[in-house]
Amino acid sequence: MNIKLVALDLDGTTLQKGSVLSERTRFTLEKAIKKGVHVVIATGRVFSALPEAVFDIHGLEYIITSNGAHITRLKDMVNIYDDYPEPSAISKVRKILSERTEFPIEVFTEGKAYIDEEVYNDVKINGSDFMDAGYIIRTRTPVQGIYEFLTKHEDKIENINIHFRTFEDKAEMKKILEKNEMITVTSSMPHNLEIGGKNTSKAAAIKELCTYLGIGEENVMAAGDSPNDEAMIKAAAIGVAMGNAEEEVKKCADFVTLSNMEDGVAYAIEKFILNK
């Protein structure tokens, strides 16, 4: 197949543990770019939480963030595509979540991620058994009154990230939230749910970028490991699941590569693009 665009999830896919981009993977991505392939990062992360390693990829042009809420053109840092939930949908979500404050939430807006300062300080002092404390401290901005903050910015919400200690609580809340047809509910980690707009997805953003670049969807390869990657894996001509991916993700893929710790992205690009 003539692959012209490769869309790559970050955590558990392109990156190894500790947000490390291996030398082999970086070299392989740059080799594909030199061949004329558009390598595109498609992540659930908000823009401000992107690791520096991503910007070390020479020739990288576009980054999709917040599960498809934005496409950023790196050469001039312009958002060429935005997809927000309707404020009325966010209002309904806020009402549900504000009645279950035992579940910490994070609000993504205008390229940054915010968390209630009480949660932030508790995690900073005591750590957490269901949230990544170090990641929160590095990438989240604390604010007073996260629900008031959510209301104030409800017209430009990229994503709402909800944390759960138990899988039972997560499953229960997922059923409740999915009754709202004006949002999407997905997940990128075992203990979280992520809320976006009615049509927000990595797949939708990739389709928009393909139109922008004049590329057919039959010329796309996509790789990921979590439920929020499923749509783009299904839509791609070559959908790749990582060796460490969840089983449901593997089932919807055309090919299962090596794990992220074994440079599975590099292996897939070598196989399907560089013809090694």
PDB file of C-alpha atoms in Angstrom:
ATOM      1  CA  MET A   1       0.000   0.000   0.000  1.00  0.00           C
ATOM      2  CA  ASN A   2       1.093   3.547  -0.698  1.00  0.00           C
ATOM      3  CA  ILE A   3       1.076   4.980   2.822  1.00  0.00           C
ATOM      4  CA  LYS A   4       1.338   8.768   2.835  1.00  0.00           C
ATOM      5  CA  LEU A   5       0.299   9.524   6.430  1.00  0.00           C
ATOM      6  CA  VAL A   6       1.074   7.700   9.670  1.00  0.00           C
ATOM      7  CA  ALA A   7      -0.950   8.635  12.753  1.00  0.00           C
ATOM      8  CA  LEU A   8       0.602   7.602  16.038  1.00  0.00           C
ATOM      9  CA  ASP A   9      -0.673   7.570  19.585  1.00  0.00           C
ATOM     10  CA  LEU A  10       1.949   8.548  22.159  1.00  0.00           C
ATOM     11  CA  ASP A  11       1.681   6.820  25.545  1.00  0.00           C
ATOM     12  CA  GLY A  12       1.974   3.066  25.315  1.00  0.00           C
ATOM     13  CA  THR A  13       2.619   3.376  21.578  1.00  0.00           C
ATOM     14  CA  THR A  14       5.327   5.723  20.296  1.00  0.00           C
ATOM     15  CA  LEU A  15       6.746   6.414  23.745  1.00  0.00           C
ATOM     16  CA  GLN A  16       8.291   3.962  26.143  1.00  0.00           C
ATOM     17  CA  LYS A  17       7.845   4.187  29.924  1.00  0.00           C
ATOM     18  CA  GLY A  18       8.759   7.570  31.369  1.00  0.00           C
ATOM     19  CA  SER A  19       7.771   9.364  28.125  1.00  0.00           C
ATOM     20  CA  VAL A  20      10.973   8.128  26.486  1.00  0.00           C
ATOM     21  CA  LEU A  21      11.290   8.221  22.705  1.00  0.00           C
ATOM     22  CA  SER A  22      13.838   5.576  21.781  1.00  0.00           C
ATOM     23  CA  GLU A  23      16.605   6.393  19.325  1.00  0.00           C
ATOM     24  CA  ARG A  24      15.457   3.630  16.977  1.00  0.00           C
ATOM     25  CA  THR A  25      11.890   4.947  16.879  1.00  0.00           C
ATOM     26  CA  ARG A  26      12.969   8.562  16.348  1.00  0.00           C
ATOM     27  CA  PHE A  27      15.371   7.506  13.564  1.00  0.00           C
ATOM     28  CA  THR A  28      12.667   5.421  11.862  1.00  0.00           C
ATOM     29  CA  LEU A  29      10.091   8.234  12.034  1.00  0.00           C
ATOM     30  CA  GLU A  30      12.542  10.694  10.518  1.00  0.00           C
ATOM     31  CA  LYS A  31      13.427   8.195   7.794  1.00  0.00           C
ATOM     32  CA  ALA A  32       9.724   7.874   6.896  1.00  0.00           C
ATOM     33  CA  ILE A  33       9.383  11.674   6.861  1.00  0.00           C
ATOM     34  CA  LYS A  34      12.365  11.973   4.502  1.00  0.00           C
ATOM     35  CA  LYS A  35      10.582   9.503   2.226  1.00  0.00           C
ATOM     36  CA  GLY A  36       7.675  11.968   2.017  1.00  0.00           C
ATOM     37  CA  VAL A  37       5.351  10.407   4.583  1.00  0.00           C
ATOM     38  CA  HIS A  38       3.491  12.730   6.951  1.00  0.00           C
ATOM     39  CA  VAL A  39       4.104  11.453  10.481  1.00  0.00           C
ATOM     40  CA  VAL A  40       1.352  12.801  12.741  1.00  0.00           C
ATOM     41  CA  ILE A  41       1.113  12.497  16.508  1.00  0.00           C
ATOM     42  CA  ALA A  42      -2.470  11.751  17.610  1.00  0.00           C
ATOM     43  CA  THR A  43      -2.694  11.811  21.389  1.00  0.00           C
ATOM     44  CA  GLY A  44      -5.153  12.192  24.227  1.00  0.00           C
ATOM     45  CA  ARG A  45      -2.711  14.572  25.877  1.00  0.00           C
ATOM     46  CA  VAL A  46      -3.395  18.280  25.970  1.00  0.00           C
ATOM     47  CA  PHE A  47      -0.797  20.319  24.042  1.00  0.00           C
ATOM     48  CA  SER A  48       0.973  21.674  27.137  1.00  0.00           C
ATOM     49  CA  ALA A  49       1.538  18.110  28.398  1.00  0.00           C
ATOM     50  CA  LEU A  50       3.434  16.962  25.311  1.00  0.00           C
ATOM     51  CA  PRO A  51       6.936  15.722  26.179  1.00  0.00           C
ATOM     52  CA  GLU A  52       9.948  17.521  24.745  1.00  0.00           C
ATOM     53  CA  ALA A  53      10.954  14.321  22.959  1.00  0.00           C
ATOM     54  CA  VAL A  54       8.090  14.829  20.488  1.00  0.00           C
ATOM     55  CA  PHE A  55       9.530  18.137  19.326  1.00  0.00           C
ATOM     56  CA  ASP A  56      12.895  16.467  18.719  1.00  0.00           C
ATOM     57  CA  ILE A  57      11.433  14.567  15.752  1.00  0.00           C
ATOM     58  CA  HIS A  58      12.888  16.418  12.788  1.00  0.00           C
ATOM     59  CA  GLY A  59      10.283  17.140  10.130  1.00  0.00           C
ATOM     60  CA  LEU A  60       7.208  16.668  12.321  1.00  0.00           C
ATOM     61  CA  GLU A  61       4.508  19.038  10.990  1.00  0.00           C
ATOM     62  CA  TYR A  62       1.191  18.359  12.761  1.00  0.00           C
ATOM     63  CA  ILE A  63       0.015  17.195  16.169  1.00  0.00           C
ATOM     64  CA  ILE A  64      -3.511  16.088  17.058  1.00  0.00           C
ATOM     65  CA  THR A  65      -4.243  16.633  20.752  1.00  0.00           C
ATOM     66  CA  SER A  66      -7.034  16.022  23.287  1.00  0.00           C
ATOM     67  CA  ASN A  67      -8.333  12.964  21.394  1.00  0.00           C
ATOM     68  CA  GLY A  68      -8.991  14.969  18.240  1.00  0.00           C
ATOM     69  CA  ALA A  69     -10.135  18.312  19.636  1.00  0.00           C
ATOM     70  CA  HIS A  70      -7.274  20.162  17.934  1.00  0.00           C
ATOM     71  CA  ILE A  71      -4.865  19.882  15.052  1.00  0.00           C
ATOM     72  CA  THR A  72      -1.848  22.147  15.529  1.00  0.00           C
ATOM     73  CA  ARG A  73       0.434  23.119  12.636  1.00  0.00           C
ATOM     74  CA  LEU A  74       3.830  23.294  14.272  1.00  0.00           C
ATOM     75  CA  LYS A  75       5.613  25.687  11.915  1.00  0.00           C
ATOM     76  CA  ASP A  76       3.471  28.619  13.095  1.00  0.00           C
ATOM     77  CA  MET A  77       1.657  27.027  16.087  1.00  0.00           C
ATOM     78  CA  VAL A  78      -1.752  27.622  14.497  1.00  0.00           C
ATOM     79  CA  ASN A  79      -4.763  25.410  15.232  1.00  0.00           C
ATOM     80  CA  ILE A  80      -6.033  24.411  11.797  1.00  0.00           C
ATOM     81  CA  TYR A  81      -8.950  22.417  13.251  1.00  0.00           C
ATOM     82  CA  ASP A  82     -11.013  22.570  16.456  1.00  0.00           C
ATOM     83  CA  ASP A  83     -13.865  20.398  17.709  1.00  0.00           C
ATOM     84  CA  TYR A  84     -15.540  21.312  21.009  1.00  0.00           C
ATOM     85  CA  PRO A  85     -18.594  19.847  22.752  1.00  0.00           C
ATOM     86  CA  GLU A  86     -21.706  22.031  22.818  1.00  0.00           C
ATOM     87  CA  PRO A  87     -21.901  24.145  26.027  1.00  0.00           C
ATOM     88  CA  SER A  88     -25.303  22.596  26.775  1.00  0.00           C
ATOM     89  CA  ALA A  89     -23.731  19.131  26.709  1.00  0.00           C
ATOM     90  CA  ILE A  90     -20.966  20.259  29.060  1.00  0.00           C
ATOM     91  CA  SER A  91     -23.573  21.717  31.396  1.00  0.00           C
ATOM     92  CA  LYS A  92     -25.271  18.315  31.662  1.00  0.00           C
ATOM     93  CA  VAL A  93     -21.941  16.592  32.288  1.00  0.00           C
ATOM     94  CA  ARG A  94     -21.058  19.139  34.958  1.00  0.00           C
ATOM     95  CA  LYS A  95     -24.319  18.453  36.813  1.00  0.00           C
ATOM     96  CA  ILE A  96     -23.645  14.708  36.878  1.00  0.00           C
ATOM     97  CA  LEU A  97     -20.012  14.977  37.929  1.00  0.00           C
ATOM     98  CA  SER A  98     -20.560  17.672  40.558  1.00  0.00           C
ATOM     99  CA  GLU A  99     -22.815  15.215  42.388  1.00  0.00           C
ATOM    100  CA  ARG A 100     -20.000  12.635  42.493  1.00  0.00           C
ATOM    101  CA  THR A 101     -17.057  14.693  43.688  1.00  0.00           C
ATOM    102  CA  GLU A 102     -15.230  11.600  44.942  1.00  0.00           C
ATOM    103  CA  PHE A 103     -14.120  11.195  41.312  1.00  0.00           C
ATOM    104  CA  PRO A 104     -11.372  13.780  40.583  1.00  0.00           C
ATOM    105  CA  ILE A 105     -11.714  15.545  37.248  1.00  0.00           C
ATOM    106  CA  GLU A 106      -9.379  17.476  34.985  1.00  0.00           C
ATOM    107  CA  VAL A 107     -10.478  20.101  32.469  1.00  0.00           C
ATOM    108  CA  PHE A 108      -8.622  20.627  29.188  1.00  0.00           C
ATOM    109  CA  THR A 109      -9.077  24.017  27.578  1.00  0.00           C
ATOM    110  CA  GLU A 110      -6.967  26.256  25.319  1.00  0.00           C
ATOM    111  CA  GLY A 111      -4.090  23.802  25.246  1.00  0.00           C
ATOM    112  CA  LYS A 112      -3.720  23.373  29.020  1.00  0.00           C
ATOM    113  CA  ALA A 113      -4.979  20.934  31.665  1.00  0.00           C
ATOM    114  CA  TYR A 114      -6.472  22.070  34.981  1.00  0.00           C
ATOM    115  CA  ILE A 115      -7.299  20.247  38.211  1.00  0.00           C
ATOM    116  CA  ASP A 116      -8.841  21.323  41.509  1.00  0.00           C
ATOM    117  CA  GLU A 117      -6.114  22.615  43.807  1.00  0.00           C
ATOM    118  CA  GLU A 118      -7.322  20.462  46.726  1.00  0.00           C
ATOM    119  CA  VAL A 119      -6.811  17.341  44.616  1.00  0.00           C
ATOM    120  CA  TYR A 120      -3.506  18.664  43.295  1.00  0.00           C
ATOM    121  CA  ASN A 121      -2.153  19.347  46.791  1.00  0.00           C
ATOM    122  CA  ASP A 122      -3.365  15.995  48.129  1.00  0.00           C
ATOM    123  CA  VAL A 123      -1.688  14.126  45.281  1.00  0.00           C
ATOM    124  CA  LYS A 124       1.473  16.182  45.714  1.00  0.00           C
ATOM    125  CA  ILE A 125       1.691  15.377  49.421  1.00  0.00           C
ATOM    126  CA  ASN A 126       0.235  11.870  49.616  1.00  0.00           C
ATOM    127  CA  GLY A 127       0.551  10.449  46.124  1.00  0.00           C
ATOM    128  CA  SER A 128      -2.227   8.294  44.678  1.00  0.00           C
ATOM    129  CA  ASP A 129      -3.026   4.637  44.137  1.00  0.00           C
ATOM    130  CA  PHE A 130      -5.096   5.264  40.996  1.00  0.00           C
ATOM    131  CA  MET A 131      -3.655   8.443  39.438  1.00  0.00           C
ATOM    132  CA  ASP A 132      -0.152   9.157  38.135  1.00  0.00           C
ATOM    133  CA  ALA A 133       0.939  11.632  40.802  1.00  0.00           C
ATOM    134  CA  GLY A 134       4.188  12.637  39.097  1.00  0.00           C
ATOM    135  CA  TYR A 135       2.474  13.284  35.778  1.00  0.00           C
ATOM    136  CA  ILE A 136      -0.237  15.380  37.451  1.00  0.00           C
ATOM    137  CA  ILE A 137       2.305  17.538  39.268  1.00  0.00           C
ATOM    138  CA  ARG A 138       4.316  18.077  36.066  1.00  0.00           C
ATOM    139  CA  THR A 139       1.483  18.813  33.675  1.00  0.00           C
ATOM    140  CA  ARG A 140      -1.629  20.064  35.538  1.00  0.00           C
ATOM    141  CA  THR A 141      -2.406  23.591  36.692  1.00  0.00           C
ATOM    142  CA  PRO A 142      -4.324  23.812  39.998  1.00  0.00           C
ATOM    143  CA  VAL A 143      -7.386  26.077  40.217  1.00  0.00           C
ATOM    144  CA  GLN A 144      -9.872  26.891  42.949  1.00  0.00           C
ATOM    145  CA  GLY A 145     -13.254  25.333  42.238  1.00  0.00           C
ATOM    146  CA  ILE A 146     -12.831  23.059  39.228  1.00  0.00           C
ATOM    147  CA  TYR A 147     -16.585  22.926  38.524  1.00  0.00           C
ATOM    148  CA  GLU A 148     -16.890  26.702  38.471  1.00  0.00           C
ATOM    149  CA  PHE A 149     -13.858  26.746  36.180  1.00  0.00           C
ATOM    150  CA  LEU A 150     -15.566  24.211  33.915  1.00  0.00           C
ATOM    151  CA  THR A 151     -18.680  26.392  33.656  1.00  0.00           C
ATOM    152  CA  LYS A 152     -16.628  29.500  32.922  1.00  0.00           C
ATOM    153  CA  HIS A 153     -14.900  27.786  29.986  1.00  0.00           C
ATOM    154  CA  GLU A 154     -17.727  25.555  28.775  1.00  0.00           C
ATOM    155  CA  ASP A 155     -17.621  26.990  25.249  1.00  0.00           C
ATOM    156  CA  LYS A 156     -14.018  25.795  24.670  1.00  0.00           C
ATOM    157  CA  ILE A 157     -13.699  22.474  26.464  1.00  0.00           C
ATOM    158  CA  GLU A 158     -11.327  20.110  24.683  1.00  0.00           C
ATOM    159  CA  ASN A 159     -11.696  17.222  27.087  1.00  0.00           C
ATOM    160  CA  ILE A 160     -12.836  16.301  30.593  1.00  0.00           C
ATOM    161  CA  ASN A 161     -10.733  13.602  32.209  1.00  0.00           C
ATOM    162  CA  ILE A 162     -12.313  11.656  35.109  1.00  0.00           C
ATOM    163  CA  HIS A 163     -10.350   9.389  37.477  1.00  0.00           C
ATOM    164  CA  PHE A 164     -11.750   6.321  39.232  1.00  0.00           C
ATOM    165  CA  ARG A 165     -10.304   4.188  41.979  1.00  0.00           C
ATOM    166  CA  THR A 166     -12.392   1.136  41.015  1.00  0.00           C
ATOM    167  CA  PHE A 167     -13.397  -0.345  37.682  1.00  0.00           C
ATOM    168  CA  GLU A 168     -16.939  -0.755  39.003  1.00  0.00           C
ATOM    169  CA  ASP A 169     -17.286   3.003  39.528  1.00  0.00           C
ATOM    170  CA  LYS A 170     -15.850   3.625  36.070  1.00  0.00           C
ATOM    171  CA  ALA A 171     -18.311   1.232  34.414  1.00  0.00           C
ATOM    172  CA  GLU A 172     -21.257   2.751  36.280  1.00  0.00           C
ATOM    173  CA  MET A 173     -20.338   6.309  35.322  1.00  0.00           C
ATOM    174  CA  LYS A 174     -19.702   5.308  31.712  1.00  0.00           C
ATOM    175  CA  LYS A 175     -23.281   4.036  31.406  1.00  0.00           C
ATOM    176  CA  ILE A 176     -24.641   7.271  32.871  1.00  0.00           C
ATOM    177  CA  LEU A 177     -22.555   9.554  30.660  1.00  0.00           C
ATOM    178  CA  GLU A 178     -23.259   7.629  27.468  1.00  0.00           C
ATOM    179  CA  LYS A 179     -26.938   8.574  27.763  1.00  0.00           C
ATOM    180  CA  ASN A 180     -25.839  12.052  26.659  1.00  0.00           C
ATOM    181  CA  GLU A 181     -25.828  11.795  22.853  1.00  0.00           C
ATOM    182  CA  MET A 182     -23.991  15.114  22.508  1.00  0.00           C
ATOM    183  CA  ILE A 183     -20.692  13.759  23.841  1.00  0.00           C
ATOM    184  CA  THR A 184     -18.245  10.933  23.249  1.00  0.00           C
ATOM    185  CA  VAL A 185     -16.960   8.847  26.146  1.00  0.00           C
ATOM    186  CA  THR A 186     -13.672   6.998  25.770  1.00  0.00           C
ATOM    187  CA  SER A 187     -10.614   5.967  27.775  1.00  0.00           C
ATOM    188  CA  SER A 188      -6.837   5.947  27.449  1.00  0.00           C
ATOM    189  CA  MET A 189      -5.959   4.382  30.804  1.00  0.00           C
ATOM    190  CA  PRO A 190      -7.506   1.656  32.984  1.00  0.00           C
ATOM    191  CA  HIS A 191      -8.685   4.105  35.656  1.00  0.00           C
ATOM    192  CA  ASN A 192     -10.047   6.982  33.562  1.00  0.00           C
ATOM    193  CA  LEU A 193     -12.833   8.171  31.279  1.00  0.00           C
ATOM    194  CA  GLU A 194     -12.467  11.015  28.803  1.00  0.00           C
ATOM    195  CA  ILE A 195     -15.279  13.203  27.476  1.00  0.00           C
ATOM    196  CA  GLY A 196     -15.199  14.995  24.142  1.00  0.00           C
ATOM    197  CA  GLY A 197     -17.654  16.444  21.655  1.00  0.00           C
ATOM    198  CA  LYS A 198     -20.338  14.493  19.810  1.00  0.00           C
ATOM    199  CA  ASN A 199     -18.053  13.777  16.855  1.00  0.00           C
ATOM    200  CA  THR A 200     -14.664  14.249  18.512  1.00  0.00           C
ATOM    201  CA  SER A 201     -12.188  11.464  17.848  1.00  0.00           C
ATOM    202  CA  LYS A 202      -8.695  10.940  16.575  1.00  0.00           C
ATOM    203  CA  ALA A 203     -10.248   9.380  13.468  1.00  0.00           C
ATOM    204  CA  ALA A 204     -12.314  12.501  12.712  1.00  0.00           C
ATOM    205  CA  ALA A 205      -9.272  14.746  13.108  1.00  0.00           C
ATOM    206  CA  ILE A 206      -7.177  12.504  10.847  1.00  0.00           C
ATOM    207  CA  LYS A 207      -9.914  12.601   8.197  1.00  0.00           C
ATOM    208  CA  GLU A 208      -9.901  16.407   8.397  1.00  0.00           C
ATOM    209  CA  LEU A 209      -6.109  16.498   8.091  1.00  0.00           C
ATOM    210  CA  CYS A 210      -6.207  14.147   5.104  1.00  0.00           C
ATOM    211  CA  THR A 211      -8.602  16.543   3.352  1.00  0.00           C
ATOM    212  CA  TYR A 212      -6.326  19.466   4.237  1.00  0.00           C
ATOM    213  CA  LEU A 213      -3.282  17.653   2.799  1.00  0.00           C
ATOM    214  CA  GLY A 214      -5.058  16.105  -0.182  1.00  0.00           C
ATOM    215  CA  ILE A 215      -4.464  12.555   1.011  1.00  0.00           C
ATOM    216  CA  GLY A 216      -6.957   9.699   0.667  1.00  0.00           C
ATOM    217  CA  GLU A 217      -7.886   7.707   3.756  1.00  0.00           C
ATOM    218  CA  GLU A 218      -6.737   4.631   1.843  1.00  0.00           C
ATOM    219  CA  ASN A 219      -3.217   6.039   2.252  1.00  0.00           C
ATOM    220  CA  VAL A 220      -3.277   6.147   6.068  1.00  0.00           C
ATOM    221  CA  MET A 221      -1.657   3.915   8.671  1.00  0.00           C
ATOM    222  CA  ALA A 222      -2.536   4.371  12.347  1.00  0.00           C
ATOM    223  CA  ALA A 223      -1.131   2.791  15.512  1.00  0.00           C
ATOM    224  CA  GLY A 224      -2.318   2.763  19.124  1.00  0.00           C
ATOM    225  CA  ASP A 225      -2.925   0.739  22.254  1.00  0.00           C
ATOM    226  CA  SER A 226      -6.074   2.017  24.021  1.00  0.00           C
ATOM    227  CA  PRO A 227      -9.832   2.411  23.418  1.00  0.00           C
ATOM    228  CA  ASN A 228      -9.402   6.047  22.358  1.00  0.00           C
ATOM    229  CA  ASP A 229      -7.301   4.731  19.441  1.00  0.00           C
ATOM    230  CA  GLU A 230      -9.877   2.246  18.151  1.00  0.00           C
ATOM    231  CA  ALA A 231     -11.688   4.595  15.764  1.00  0.00           C
ATOM    232  CA  MET A 232      -8.527   5.668  13.950  1.00  0.00           C
ATOM    233  CA  ILE A 233      -7.233   2.080  13.802  1.00  0.00           C
ATOM    234  CA  LYS A 234     -10.513   0.920  12.232  1.00  0.00           C
ATOM    235  CA  ALA A 235     -10.599   3.821   9.756  1.00  0.00           C
ATOM    236  CA  ALA A 236      -6.991   3.434   8.573  1.00  0.00           C
ATOM    237  CA  ALA A 237      -5.999   1.349   5.565  1.00  0.00           C
ATOM    238  CA  ILE A 238      -3.508  -0.308   7.890  1.00  0.00           C
ATOM    239  CA  GLY A 239      -4.633  -0.306  11.518  1.00  0.00           C
ATOM    240  CA  VAL A 240      -1.855  -1.320  13.893  1.00  0.00           C
ATOM    241  CA  ALA A 241      -2.272  -2.398  17.510  1.00  0.00           C
ATOM    242  CA  MET A 242       0.700  -2.491  19.824  1.00  0.00           C
ATOM    243  CA  GLY A 243       1.788  -5.767  21.392  1.00  0.00           C
ATOM    244  CA  ASN A 244       0.910  -4.211  24.755  1.00  0.00           C
ATOM    245  CA  ALA A 245      -2.508  -2.998  23.549  1.00  0.00           C
ATOM    246  CA  GLU A 246      -5.771  -3.911  25.234  1.00  0.00           C
ATOM    247  CA  GLU A 247      -7.392  -6.998  23.723  1.00  0.00           C
ATOM    248  CA  GLU A 248     -10.342  -5.071  22.279  1.00  0.00           C
ATOM    249  CA  VAL A 249      -7.884  -2.842  20.403  1.00  0.00           C
ATOM    250  CA  LYS A 250      -6.000  -5.829  19.001  1.00  0.00           C
ATOM    251  CA  LYS A 251      -9.268  -7.319  17.723  1.00  0.00           C
ATOM    252  CA  CYS A 252     -10.017  -4.271  15.563  1.00  0.00           C
ATOM    253  CA  ALA A 253      -6.498  -4.020  14.074  1.00  0.00           C
ATOM    254  CA  ASP A 254      -5.132  -5.340  10.800  1.00  0.00           C
ATOM    255  CA  PHE A 255      -1.747  -6.015  12.346  1.00  0.00           C
ATOM    256  CA  VAL A 256      -0.363  -6.464  15.862  1.00  0.00           C
ATOM    257  CA  THR A 257       3.185  -5.214  16.167  1.00  0.00           C
ATOM    258  CA  LEU A 258       5.712  -5.503  18.978  1.00  0.00           C
ATOM    259  CA  SER A 259       5.167  -3.686  22.274  1.00  0.00           C
ATOM    260  CA  ASN A 260       6.114  -0.055  22.842  1.00  0.00           C
ATOM    261  CA  MET A 261       9.075  -1.217  24.920  1.00  0.00           C
ATOM    262  CA  GLU A 262      10.284  -3.228  21.906  1.00  0.00           C
ATOM    263  CA  ASP A 263       9.985  -0.319  19.420  1.00  0.00           C
ATOM    264  CA  GLY A 264       6.767  -1.672  17.937  1.00  0.00           C
ATOM    265  CA  VAL A 265       6.076   1.564  16.040  1.00  0.00           C
ATOM    266  CA  ALA A 266       9.474   1.409  14.378  1.00  0.00           C
ATOM    267  CA  TYR A 267       8.914  -2.249  13.508  1.00  0.00           C
ATOM    268  CA  ALA A 268       5.552  -1.512  11.841  1.00  0.00           C
ATOM    269  CA  ILE A 269       6.915   1.429   9.847  1.00  0.00           C
ATOM    270  CA  GLU A 270       9.880  -0.649   8.710  1.00  0.00           C
ATOM    271  CA  LYS A 271       7.504  -3.408   7.606  1.00  0.00           C
ATOM    272  CA  PHE A 272       4.830  -1.401   5.797  1.00  0.00           C
ATOM    273  CA  ILE A 273       6.640   1.770   4.671  1.00  0.00           C
ATOM    274  CA  LEU A 274      10.380   1.243   4.559  1.00  0.00           C
ATOM    275  CA  ASN A 275      10.006  -2.326   3.215  1.00  0.00           C
ATOM    276  CA  LYS A 276      12.618  -3.874   5.431  1.00  0.00           C
TER     277      LYS A 276
END
